[in-house]
CSV table of C-alpha atoms in Angstrom, one decimal:
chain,number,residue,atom,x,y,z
K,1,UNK,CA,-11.6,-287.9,-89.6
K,2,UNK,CA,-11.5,-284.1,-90.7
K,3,UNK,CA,-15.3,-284.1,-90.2
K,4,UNK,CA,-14.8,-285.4,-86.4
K,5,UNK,CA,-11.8,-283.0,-86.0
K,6,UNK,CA,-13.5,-280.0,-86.9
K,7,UNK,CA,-16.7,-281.1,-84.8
K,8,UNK,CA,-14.5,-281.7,-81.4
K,9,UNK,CA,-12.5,-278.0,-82.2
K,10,UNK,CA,-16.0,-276.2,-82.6
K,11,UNK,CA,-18.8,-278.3,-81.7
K,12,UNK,CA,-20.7,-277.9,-84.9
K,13,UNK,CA,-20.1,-277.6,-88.7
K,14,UNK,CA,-21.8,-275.2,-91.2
K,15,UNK,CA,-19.2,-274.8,-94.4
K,16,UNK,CA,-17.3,-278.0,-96.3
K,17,UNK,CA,-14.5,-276.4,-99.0
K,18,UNK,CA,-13.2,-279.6,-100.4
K,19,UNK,CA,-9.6,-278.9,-102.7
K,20,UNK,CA,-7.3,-281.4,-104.3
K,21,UNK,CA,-4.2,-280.3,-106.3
K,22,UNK,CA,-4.2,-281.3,-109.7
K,23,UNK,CA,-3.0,-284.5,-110.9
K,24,UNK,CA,-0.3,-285.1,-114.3
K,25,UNK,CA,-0.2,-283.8,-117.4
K,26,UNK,CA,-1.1,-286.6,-119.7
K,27,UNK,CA,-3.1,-286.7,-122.8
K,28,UNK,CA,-6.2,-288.7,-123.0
K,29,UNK,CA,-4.8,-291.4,-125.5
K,30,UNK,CA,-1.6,-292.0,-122.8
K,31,UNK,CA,-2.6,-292.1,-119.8
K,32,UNK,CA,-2.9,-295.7,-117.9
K,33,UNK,CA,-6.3,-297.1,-115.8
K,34,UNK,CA,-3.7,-296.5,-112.3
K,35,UNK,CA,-3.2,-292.6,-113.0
K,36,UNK,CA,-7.1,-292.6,-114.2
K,37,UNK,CA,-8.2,-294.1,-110.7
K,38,UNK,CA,-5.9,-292.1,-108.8
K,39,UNK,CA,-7.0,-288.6,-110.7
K,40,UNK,CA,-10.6,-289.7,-109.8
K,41,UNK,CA,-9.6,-290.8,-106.2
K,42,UNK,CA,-7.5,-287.6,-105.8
K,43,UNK,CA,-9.8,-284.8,-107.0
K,44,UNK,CA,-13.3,-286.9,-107.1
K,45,UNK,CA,-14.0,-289.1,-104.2
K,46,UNK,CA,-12.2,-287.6,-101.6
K,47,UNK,CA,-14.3,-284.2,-102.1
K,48,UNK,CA,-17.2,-286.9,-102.2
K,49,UNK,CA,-16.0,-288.4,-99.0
K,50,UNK,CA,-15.6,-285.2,-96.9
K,51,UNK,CA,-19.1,-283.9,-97.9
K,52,UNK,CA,-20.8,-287.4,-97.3
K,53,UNK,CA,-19.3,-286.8,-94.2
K,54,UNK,CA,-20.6,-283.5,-93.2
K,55,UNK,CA,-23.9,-283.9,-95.1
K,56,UNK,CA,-25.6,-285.2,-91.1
K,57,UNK,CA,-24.6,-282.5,-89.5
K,58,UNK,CA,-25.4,-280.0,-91.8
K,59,UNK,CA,-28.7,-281.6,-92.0
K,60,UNK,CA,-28.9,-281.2,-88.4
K,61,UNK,CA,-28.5,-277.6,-88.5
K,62,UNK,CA,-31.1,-277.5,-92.2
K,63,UNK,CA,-28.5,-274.8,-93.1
K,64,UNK,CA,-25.0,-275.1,-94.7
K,65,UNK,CA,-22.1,-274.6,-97.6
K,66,UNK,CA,-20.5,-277.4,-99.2
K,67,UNK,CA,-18.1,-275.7,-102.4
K,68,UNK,CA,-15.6,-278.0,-104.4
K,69,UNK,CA,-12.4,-276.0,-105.7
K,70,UNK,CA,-11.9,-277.8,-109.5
K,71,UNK,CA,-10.5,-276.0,-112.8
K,72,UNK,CA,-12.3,-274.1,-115.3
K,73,UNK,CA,-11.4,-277.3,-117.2
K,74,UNK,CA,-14.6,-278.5,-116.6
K,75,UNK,CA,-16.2,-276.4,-118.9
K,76,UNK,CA,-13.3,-276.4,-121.5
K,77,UNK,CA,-11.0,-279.4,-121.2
K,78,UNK,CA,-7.3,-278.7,-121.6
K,79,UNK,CA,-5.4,-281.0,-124.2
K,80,UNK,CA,-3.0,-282.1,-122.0
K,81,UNK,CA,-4.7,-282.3,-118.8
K,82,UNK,CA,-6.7,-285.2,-119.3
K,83,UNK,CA,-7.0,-286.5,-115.9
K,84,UNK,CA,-7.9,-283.3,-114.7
K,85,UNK,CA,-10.6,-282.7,-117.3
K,86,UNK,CA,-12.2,-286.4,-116.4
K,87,UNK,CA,-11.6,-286.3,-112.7
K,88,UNK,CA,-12.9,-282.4,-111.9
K,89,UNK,CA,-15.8,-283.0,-114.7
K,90,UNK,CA,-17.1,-285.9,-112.5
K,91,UNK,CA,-17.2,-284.2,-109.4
K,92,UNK,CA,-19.1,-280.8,-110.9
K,93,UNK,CA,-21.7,-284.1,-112.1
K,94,UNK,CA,-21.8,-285.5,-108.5
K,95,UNK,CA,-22.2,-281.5,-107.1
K,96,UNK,CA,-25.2,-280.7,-109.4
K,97,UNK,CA,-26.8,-284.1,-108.7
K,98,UNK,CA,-25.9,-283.5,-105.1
K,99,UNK,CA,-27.0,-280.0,-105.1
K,100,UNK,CA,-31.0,-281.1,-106.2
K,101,UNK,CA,-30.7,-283.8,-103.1
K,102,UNK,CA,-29.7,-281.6,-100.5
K,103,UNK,CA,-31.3,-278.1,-101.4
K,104,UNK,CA,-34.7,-278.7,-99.4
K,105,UNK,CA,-32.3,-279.3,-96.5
K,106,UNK,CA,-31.2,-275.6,-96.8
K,107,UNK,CA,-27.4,-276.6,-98.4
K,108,UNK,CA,-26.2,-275.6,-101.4
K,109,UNK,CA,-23.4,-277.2,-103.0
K,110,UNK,CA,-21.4,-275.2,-105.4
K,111,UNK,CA,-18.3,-275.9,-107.2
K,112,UNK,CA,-15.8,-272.9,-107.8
K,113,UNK,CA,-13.9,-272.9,-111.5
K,114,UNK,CA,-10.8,-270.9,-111.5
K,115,UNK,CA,-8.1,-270.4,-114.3
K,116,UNK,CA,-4.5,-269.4,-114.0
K,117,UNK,CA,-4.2,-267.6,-111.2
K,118,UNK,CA,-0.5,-267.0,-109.6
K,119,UNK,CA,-0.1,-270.0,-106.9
K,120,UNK,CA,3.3,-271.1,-106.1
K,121,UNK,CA,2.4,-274.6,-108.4
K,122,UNK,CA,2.2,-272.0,-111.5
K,123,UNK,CA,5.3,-270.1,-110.8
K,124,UNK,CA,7.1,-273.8,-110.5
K,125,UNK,CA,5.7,-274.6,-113.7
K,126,UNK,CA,7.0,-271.5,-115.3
K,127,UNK,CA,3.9,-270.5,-116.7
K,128,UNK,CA,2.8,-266.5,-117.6
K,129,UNK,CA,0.3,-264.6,-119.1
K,130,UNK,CA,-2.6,-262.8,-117.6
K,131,UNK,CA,-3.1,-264.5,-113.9
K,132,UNK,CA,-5.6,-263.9,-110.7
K,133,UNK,CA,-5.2,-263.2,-107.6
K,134,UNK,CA,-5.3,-265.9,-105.1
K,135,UNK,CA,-6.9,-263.6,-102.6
K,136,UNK,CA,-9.5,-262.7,-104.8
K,137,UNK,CA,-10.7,-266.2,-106.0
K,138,UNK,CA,-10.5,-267.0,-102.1
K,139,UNK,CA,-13.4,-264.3,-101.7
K,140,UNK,CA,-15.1,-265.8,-104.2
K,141,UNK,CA,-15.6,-268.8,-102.1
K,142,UNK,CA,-16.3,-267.2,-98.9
K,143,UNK,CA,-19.1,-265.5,-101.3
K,144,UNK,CA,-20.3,-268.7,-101.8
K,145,UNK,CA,-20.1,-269.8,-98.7
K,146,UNK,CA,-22.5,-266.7,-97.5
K,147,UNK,CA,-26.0,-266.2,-96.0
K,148,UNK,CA,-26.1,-264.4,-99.0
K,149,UNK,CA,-25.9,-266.9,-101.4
K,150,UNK,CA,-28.1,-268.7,-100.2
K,151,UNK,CA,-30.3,-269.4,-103.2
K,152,UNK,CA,-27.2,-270.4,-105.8
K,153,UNK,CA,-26.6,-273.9,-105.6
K,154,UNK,CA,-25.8,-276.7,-108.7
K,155,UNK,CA,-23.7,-273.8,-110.3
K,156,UNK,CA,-19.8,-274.2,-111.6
K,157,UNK,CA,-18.3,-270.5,-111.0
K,158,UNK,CA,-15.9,-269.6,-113.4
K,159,UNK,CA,-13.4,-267.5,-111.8
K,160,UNK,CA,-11.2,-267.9,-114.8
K,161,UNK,CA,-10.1,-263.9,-116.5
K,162,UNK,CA,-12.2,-264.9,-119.8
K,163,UNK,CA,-10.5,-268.2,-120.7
K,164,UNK,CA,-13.5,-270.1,-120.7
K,165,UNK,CA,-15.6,-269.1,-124.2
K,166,UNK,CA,-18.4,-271.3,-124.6
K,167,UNK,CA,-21.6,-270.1,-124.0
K,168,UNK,CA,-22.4,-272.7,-121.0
């Protein structure tokens, strides 16, 4: 439906940014199958079902953007955000897999991995500390959405101030 909307408003599609807000807190050991299959429906397959969706037309064109918004949680899982670090760990899966399939077509498919940064959901939650601007991370995506960046596809890019430590 998006997909057709955006196709009737300008006649063709070159860029897909598929974003989900994050699903419960919950620790791995509590959470139920329903919140599980919700997290995955929530912040997996609907990213999944939007580019499926695109993916002809793009073809069409052999050019185009397709970038998934997750957490830098899926490069160092959060103890209490189990759903989020299962769901959002899936879908960078499906975007490198997806990336290989589609990158003789001219699309790259990127997922973008931010950390804090100081959204209205992170002020509700009364969180602080060192935060990122929501502008900036946003220019991050249009980076990847680029001529420019043409040749960086498969890649999870951690826009996350240093939290993320591990070497990968």
């Amino acid at each position: 439906l998006l997909v057709d909307r955006a196709l009737a408003e300008w006649g063709r599609l070159d860029i897909v940014v598929g974003n989900a807000g994050g699903p419960p807190t919950g620790h791995a050991l509590e959470v139920t199958d329903e919140q599980i299959l919700e997290a995955v429906n929530a912040n997996l397959l609907a990213s999944v079902r939007l580019a499926r969706a695109a993916i002809p037309h793009l073809r069409e064109r052999h050019w185009g953007r397709i970038v998934f918004i997750a957490s830098a949680t899926v490069r160092q899982p959060i103890r209490d955000l189990a759903l989020s670090n299962v769901a959002r760990t899936g879908l960078w899966a499906w975007t490198k897999t997806a990336a290989q399939e589609l990158a003789d077509d001219g699309i790259t498919v990127n997922l973008a991995a931010p950390g804090l940064h100081l959204t209205d959901r992170l002020r509700d939650a009364g969180l602080s500390g060192r935060t990122g601007d929501p502008a900036d991370f946003g220019m991050v995506v249009t980076f990847l959405c680029s001529e420019p960046a043409g040749f960086i596809t498969s890649v999870a890019l951690g826009v996350d101030g240093g939290f993320t430590t591990g070497l990968l």
